[in-house]
């Protein structure tokens, strides 16, 4: 048998009152791709953090290549051959891609050398080998989420660590990129390295992993060869036997299937928003939207698929009135809800409590006070309503939002924005990073509001094809700053994928 | 302007600009690591006193300059221990370090030279003329007939530029100042880098103080730093955190100061207070004009790690 | 939160005062004198002289003395109040800026006497002490003009306050008696401690041809001397003049002489007058006739100053001492001619 | 917002302060001064008697309080106004001008006019860096510092030139009219109504930040400009401009109150750097306006005690300054250690152990 490259046993780690790890185990062999599954909050990222030197466990043992080690920081982890690709980006935005790739590499050993000149050819070779292509000389801050994810992966790959750990690397990649990444991971495993992969999507893990470990509530509940498990067994392990039946509805979306039938049969209502020949530019001056026209009616879910950075962002900002077009006409209603894709940065204020985060949406609402004064008791009621109706798990509405789990933060944002979306809801990747249950919940809510008489229209911008396919009554593809209508016959992953490839370079 | 006046003006501009350049280049490195050291003034006055005492003790101005750099470094170490070690607020810590620096140097001075002070005569660093270059018309004597510390500042600007933008160490430093979490994830020792960057800035500020005492004034007086630490911080911004531009900005600032003395000596009967404001007004205009959207290091002045 | 910060504060102060000792027991009948300065007494100049005066009161008259350096006008009233209400009899406020606050304090504390150096207003217990340094700088001007080969002399000042403007006015007048065509340059640096700025102001004047410089920049004066020294070292000819105290030994190679105020002696004289109960109601003028102001030639450079010039200067000094020559000054005391 | 509490925090705090007291004592002892006398003088000068507390400590706290509020409100909106010093001078200039020119007016007109003019002038002084920030994208940290130097020198120019007292001799202005002076708050003391004005401002500011729509927007923009814009549809530019002006007005008011309450005339060097110390005052109060009252009194006490250390213990000003610096460092370290201990126990992060990034400051 191949050697055990990393072994984590009996890990315990608490963050304040939250116990993230309660005796988790993980054993990784050289030559395997090891999938780690678990609900949000199950402790996946913390477990990987321990391996990557980011989190120090309170109890438990860590062995790498058979030696007990204590990792005092990421630096130690690198030294022991562990390369961690983070879920949240750990790039320096104001540096170029190449500089980010060079950072920390050979640190200290050759401090006065010109690192970029040596890294560039290596980076180019790695890009060619993996099919992950990024512009090396652009600033990271100018890149979209997908490109940033590619940089993160390249950064780790370039160091060719014996143990490569990837935390949700696929969420923002195109299907083709996911495929080539998986090919690469398998090749790395064949070379004798160990690859640890965390993902939400069971099918992805099953597609690539040799073995699977499932975490629930900070404990390892299952470790098995790929052949020894099926999706339903994994789901039961993830959510627990009792809850499994209740979340069965979510399983469909999580495994790539379609949840029910999209409510496309309903008659769409009055027009609530219109874009007519609209253009928009990026901060750099490059064109982001080229002559876009669109009408949205009540009750319809307009799905917009596409690779990150093709103008979806600008489209969302236009529709929500946060951007006015330099050319063309945008007519948007007042009652717009907006679920931004990066909830920790744009959806909530971390240091605000739930009530104050509710006020973020309500502060200019005439109902929220009299004259210049705010009616906090009323806003508190609204927050309470969102908390109970949308199942936001928090001690009370006075809790700081940054203390909530990602899924609960998203529930808060979704609940708040649904309340605000009297006429229109614009959602950017609303389920990214959410677990099965939370994803199902968001999907159900979108379906609910659009099926009510006089409900709002919904624009769903998502890079997740399964999601768009499942929810949309009308399907568009955004590519190169243009909107393309998806013909009825092309409503498949492959069909959409072809349309998406039509124009990957929006900057002309 | 007659030629001699212009030459004298340029010479004065460089003399006044050099201490600012030294302090500001050091602060630029410190700030690139995400630390804003408002206590720079304390390092400068510490360097001036350290330089004076060192030169008196050894009878050697060069040894005094080294002592000055050491004193500036020590003051910066206090700042670093509090702001990096304890993660105290950098602005308040810097304010306290400036106060403490001015107070303690005064106290040491009085303890050494009596409560009513003395007019101290120090061994000085004589100007060194660079053969050939100092003969260049107009700017030759201004740039190349200066104290050795001036040449140090000319040399440091490109060296520091190379360090910042062309070496792995410089890349780490910038990353630490922009995104310490990301730098740490890449294996960089954030606090270590910041600590050394702060000490380096303090040592250069100490050099600036030693230059004031040993190359410029030839004496020490309480408060003789006269706010140069704060001006240096402005110079860093004007120079966009780039050592080359910082040198240029410091010389421009020196020129603006020199201008007021020239105009007064020319007998222009203008209110001198307005001249004193001139360097600041020029800097404001320059900021409005070209520095514009240049950005400070993103993590500047933020304690790290955020939680502990 | 604020409550906790209060607690921190209390902690700090309690901690500091945990080992509190008692203040000195008051000796009944002891005369108490205080000094206020707006700058550090370690300036080896204007404030240092006052501090020496305070120590002289302690040593010669057995006074209990105290000193406070104030930083802002807002502290003036507070310092007067603190001293007056804790039984200080005589308070020297060493600077014109104290005058308004002294007048207010004088009204409130009739039993305390306030002496304001360079003050412009007076009352029964508020006494301006006017140092007529102009008399010394007038003589300095004569020497400057007599020694200048270029016919250009310079003055470097800190802040344009009356004592400085007065000395510069007199310097210029003195210079003109020797050379009516003399050109006089004047620069201010805006600071009393920025030695580098004082030096650059001096360098700029030297560059404009000035070859004798006088200063009134207090602690920063060394910069002026340094500029002159460097000019000499570079082969030029230039001289400097000292001010406020005898600075001849500060740069004995370039300082021809110093215009001197004997502040300690003047303080002692004022305190003695107070002890006789006759101080108050009018300003005290302390000048050459009172032997408070003088011009002292540098003995080491006596041979470079022409004997005729020395003789001329000495003659004028005697005239001034005898009250037969009035040196121009900026009048600022209420009731003086030219003062509204 | 953070919370203090717990026994460890107190132990840590006490230890830090004890260490500082020891360091200060050793320093003074080495310098040849009696630390016990110094401590006693410091205490008596700040709190020793009712007179010391009311007439000195509280009086000294007024400029700290108003400039501290100016800094606090600005920082709350993420506006890094380091320019309270210059704005204070602008306010002082306006106050003295109105106070002299308006001598014919009755007190109930003149006094408010003086204070309003001071506030307006401070706001006007802040308008320049505000516009440079919003229109030209020039960071306010440096422009406000530069504006300080301009303001200080401008005031110096005025007292030597256009606003010089009528005799044209002393570099100060004429005294303002009696009707322009703030009456005593506590009869027989030096404490003027300006203290009450300042405390009222603190209360008003706290209420505005907590209870009004505008105050909420200020907090939202300060906490997360991106979220304020994306989720709150808040026009950050408008909030920044309004806050900058309000901050400038408060700092200007500080200058006006100092003139109308204490000095009655404008001098060079009116402020020894209150506008800078204000940053410490505001940050120690965690930018909470009501807490600023407390920290301002702390700094007032420190200054009052420093004066007494010179007068009563014979400790030279330079030593006093050094001890002041030590006390500030001690309070800072204590405060920080308390926060760390308490927070360390409660730090939630999210359930993955990640901590969200904080918005950049400068």
CSV table of C-alpha atoms in Angstrom, one decimal, chain B residues 13 99 118-119 135 140 152-153 168 203 249:
chain,number,residue,atom,x,y,z
B,13,UNK,CA,17.3,73.0,-1.1
B,99,UNK,CA,6.0,63.0,23.1
B,118,UNK,CA,24.5,75.0,26.7
B,119,UNK,CA,25.5,76.0,23.2
B,135,UNK,CA,31.8,71.1,-11.4
B,140,UNK,CA,26.9,70.5,-9.5
B,152,UNK,CA,23.8,58.1,1.4
B,153,UNK,CA,20.3,59.3,0.6
B,168,UNK,CA,11.6,38.6,-3.3
B,203,UNK,CA,17.3,53.9,12.0
B,249,UNK,CA,9.6,64.9,-3.1
